[in-house]
């Protein structure tokens, strides 16, 4: 009967199981069509949830589509460009990485560099792939004094780069907060000074982001010659960023 179908479909939609939903008769594998669901379910709220489930299922099935990964929340669908880094989201301007599970583009650090995650609250280091505690080589060290000393040196080196990376992320958040406060001024006059502040904040956000992920890149890079050039560029960028 229609009331039974309505209750059945509504439950499946509420449980986010509508995409794989089949006829309730155990030996029947037929799936209800969209037209049939529209004819049975009358609630606009439930229909809206159904349409969102259809869209979510479609995006997950398309290898060239993905959702914007802005942690603040964004429902925009992005088209992967095949280059690893996507264009800025047209809705929130967030830049996602299409090659790994890290939530944002992280140039110049590579995707493998971003496997090492650190909890912002307790500073616990771990690998996001297996969630095991992180070590400098992602393996246990032997117990001899030489290896223990090397491990201690690696840990100190990691802490130094991690502190720099964290500082730049906090500075980036400050620039974002300042830009939001200036943007929210009611009836903000279009004067040159405030326009400059907004533009400067955008530049600061981008510069701090690059500096933060440069710390990750520098930590893992073993090529001394290329790192000398890289460190000079980083130092110059940091000097101008601090001045701004």
PDB file of N, CA, C and O in Angstrom, residues 1 4-5 8-9 12 17-33 36-37:
ATOM      1  N   UNK A   1       0.839  -1.191   0.000  1.00  0.00           N
ATOM      2  CA  UNK A   1       0.000   0.000   0.000  1.00  0.00           C
ATOM      3  C   UNK A   1       0.879   1.249   0.000  1.00  0.00           C
ATOM      4  O   UNK A   1       2.058   1.197   0.364  1.00  0.00           O
ATOM      5  N   UNK A   4       2.544   2.206   3.380  1.00  0.00           N
ATOM      6  CA  UNK A   4       3.676   1.332   3.713  1.00  0.00           C
ATOM      7  C   UNK A   4       4.915   1.729   2.909  1.00  0.00           C
ATOM      8  O   UNK A   4       6.023   1.803   3.448  1.00  0.00           O
ATOM      9  N   UNK A   5       4.709   1.955   1.608  1.00  0.00           N
ATOM     10  CA  UNK A   5       5.826   2.380   0.758  1.00  0.00           C
ATOM     11  C   UNK A   5       6.389   3.715   1.232  1.00  0.00           C
ATOM     12  O   UNK A   5       7.602   3.929   1.263  1.00  0.00           O
ATOM     13  N   UNK A   8       8.445   3.177   4.310  1.00  0.00           N
ATOM     14  CA  UNK A   8       9.666   2.431   3.966  1.00  0.00           C
ATOM     15  C   UNK A   8      10.692   3.342   3.287  1.00  0.00           C
ATOM     16  O   UNK A   8      11.872   3.380   3.670  1.00  0.00           O
ATOM     17  N   UNK A   9      10.250   4.100   2.288  1.00  0.00           N
ATOM     18  CA  UNK A   9      11.164   4.974   1.549  1.00  0.00           C
ATOM     19  C   UNK A   9      11.671   6.109   2.425  1.00  0.00           C
ATOM     20  O   UNK A   9      12.848   6.481   2.358  1.00  0.00           O
ATOM     21  N   UNK A  12      14.406   4.803   4.633  1.00  0.00           N
ATOM     22  CA  UNK A  12      15.657   4.598   3.887  1.00  0.00           C
ATOM     23  C   UNK A  12      16.344   5.926   3.572  1.00  0.00           C
ATOM     24  O   UNK A  12      17.564   6.027   3.628  1.00  0.00           O
ATOM     25  N   UNK A  17      20.251   5.441   3.030  1.00  0.00           N
ATOM     26  CA  UNK A  17      20.397   4.145   2.372  1.00  0.00           C
ATOM     27  C   UNK A  17      19.540   4.059   1.115  1.00  0.00           C
ATOM     28  O   UNK A  17      19.325   2.982   0.577  1.00  0.00           O
ATOM     29  N   UNK A  18      19.082   5.199   0.633  1.00  0.00           N
ATOM     30  CA  UNK A  18      18.146   5.192  -0.483  1.00  0.00           C
ATOM     31  C   UNK A  18      18.803   4.818  -1.809  1.00  0.00           C
ATOM     32  O   UNK A  18      18.176   4.221  -2.687  1.00  0.00           O
ATOM     33  N   UNK A  19      20.087   5.159  -1.985  1.00  0.00           N
ATOM     34  CA  UNK A  19      20.754   4.894  -3.259  1.00  0.00           C
ATOM     35  C   UNK A  19      20.826   3.394  -3.542  1.00  0.00           C
ATOM     36  O   UNK A  19      20.692   2.954  -4.686  1.00  0.00           O
ATOM     37  N   UNK A  20      21.015   2.589  -2.500  1.00  0.00           N
ATOM     38  CA  UNK A  20      21.089   1.135  -2.662  1.00  0.00           C
ATOM     39  C   UNK A  20      19.787   0.443  -2.266  1.00  0.00           C
ATOM     40  O   UNK A  20      19.750  -0.773  -2.082  1.00  0.00           O
ATOM     41  N   UNK A  21      18.727   1.207  -2.147  1.00  0.00           N
ATOM     42  CA  UNK A  21      17.442   0.675  -1.700  1.00  0.00           C
ATOM     43  C   UNK A  21      16.827  -0.253  -2.752  1.00  0.00           C
ATOM     44  O   UNK A  21      16.857   0.032  -3.948  1.00  0.00           O
ATOM     45  N   UNK A  22      16.279  -1.367  -2.308  1.00  0.00           N
ATOM     46  CA  UNK A  22      15.577  -2.298  -3.195  1.00  0.00           C
ATOM     47  C   UNK A  22      14.175  -2.561  -2.653  1.00  0.00           C
ATOM     48  O   UNK A  22      13.827  -2.117  -1.557  1.00  0.00           O
ATOM     49  N   UNK A  23      13.386  -3.288  -3.427  1.00  0.00           N
ATOM     50  CA  UNK A  23      12.033  -3.650  -3.026  1.00  0.00           C
ATOM     51  C   UNK A  23      12.080  -4.389  -1.692  1.00  0.00           C
ATOM     52  O   UNK A  23      12.967  -5.229  -1.476  1.00  0.00           O
ATOM     53  N   UNK A  24      11.152  -4.111  -0.764  1.00  0.00           N
ATOM     54  CA  UNK A  24      11.183  -4.759   0.558  1.00  0.00           C
ATOM     55  C   UNK A  24      10.910  -6.263   0.515  1.00  0.00           C
ATOM     56  O   UNK A  24      11.207  -6.966   1.479  1.00  0.00           O
ATOM     57  N   UNK A  25      10.365  -6.759  -0.583  1.00  0.00           N
ATOM     58  CA  UNK A  25      10.170  -8.200  -0.702  1.00  0.00           C
ATOM     59  C   UNK A  25      11.536  -8.852  -0.880  1.00  0.00           C
ATOM     60  O   UNK A  25      12.298  -8.483  -1.786  1.00  0.00           O
ATOM     61  N   UNK A  26      11.875  -9.786  -0.036  1.00  0.00           N
ATOM     62  CA  UNK A  26      13.233 -10.307   0.049  1.00  0.00           C
ATOM     63  C   UNK A  26      13.783 -10.849  -1.259  1.00  0.00           C
ATOM     64  O   UNK A  26      14.952 -10.657  -1.582  1.00  0.00           O
ATOM     65  N   UNK A  27      12.968 -11.543  -2.059  1.00  0.00           N
ATOM     66  CA  UNK A  27      13.477 -12.138  -3.289  1.00  0.00           C
ATOM     67  C   UNK A  27      13.463 -11.180  -4.479  1.00  0.00           C
ATOM     68  O   UNK A  27      13.910 -11.536  -5.573  1.00  0.00           O
ATOM     69  N   UNK A  28      12.992  -9.945  -4.269  1.00  0.00           N
ATOM     70  CA  UNK A  28      12.934  -8.967  -5.361  1.00  0.00           C
ATOM     71  C   UNK A  28      14.066  -7.958  -5.204  1.00  0.00           C
ATOM     72  O   UNK A  28      14.184  -7.304  -4.169  1.00  0.00           O
ATOM     73  N   UNK A  29      14.883  -7.808  -6.259  1.00  0.00           N
ATOM     74  CA  UNK A  29      16.029  -6.899  -6.201  1.00  0.00           C
ATOM     75  C   UNK A  29      15.786  -5.600  -6.967  1.00  0.00           C
ATOM     76  O   UNK A  29      16.704  -4.812  -7.175  1.00  0.00           O
ATOM     77  N   UNK A  30      14.546  -5.370  -7.394  1.00  0.00           N
ATOM     78  CA  UNK A  30      14.239  -4.151  -8.158  1.00  0.00           C
ATOM     79  C   UNK A  30      14.398  -2.918  -7.275  1.00  0.00           C
ATOM     80  O   UNK A  30      14.084  -2.933  -6.078  1.00  0.00           O
ATOM     81  N   UNK A  31      14.907  -1.841  -7.880  1.00  0.00           N
ATOM     82  CA  UNK A  31      15.088  -0.592  -7.157  1.00  0.00           C
ATOM     83  C   UNK A  31      14.008   0.409  -7.542  1.00  0.00           C
ATOM     84  O   UNK A  31      13.658   0.519  -8.729  1.00  0.00           O
ATOM     85  N   UNK A  32      13.472   1.126  -6.560  1.00  0.00           N
ATOM     86  CA  UNK A  32      12.437   2.126  -6.871  1.00  0.00           C
ATOM     87  C   UNK A  32      13.012   3.259  -7.702  1.00  0.00           C
ATOM     88  O   UNK A  32      14.109   3.730  -7.432  1.00  0.00           O
ATOM     89  N   UNK A  33      12.285   3.684  -8.718  1.00  0.00           N
ATOM     90  CA  UNK A  33      12.760   4.767  -9.581  1.00  0.00           C
ATOM     91  C   UNK A  33      12.524   6.117  -8.919  1.00  0.00           C
ATOM     92  O   UNK A  33      11.738   6.233  -7.963  1.00  0.00           O
ATOM     93  N   UNK A  36       8.914   7.095  -9.146  1.00  0.00           N
ATOM     94  CA  UNK A  36       8.093   6.378  -8.169  1.00  0.00           C
ATOM     95  C   UNK A  36       8.229   6.997  -6.780  1.00  0.00           C
ATOM     96  O   UNK A  36       7.226   7.181  -6.068  1.00  0.00           O
ATOM     97  N   UNK A  37       9.452   7.337  -6.400  1.00  0.00           N
ATOM     98  CA  UNK A  37       9.684   7.941  -5.081  1.00  0.00           C
ATOM     99  C   UNK A  37       8.973   9.284  -4.976  1.00  0.00           C
ATOM    100  O   UNK A  37       8.343   9.596  -3.959  1.00  0.00           O
TER     101      UNK A  37
END
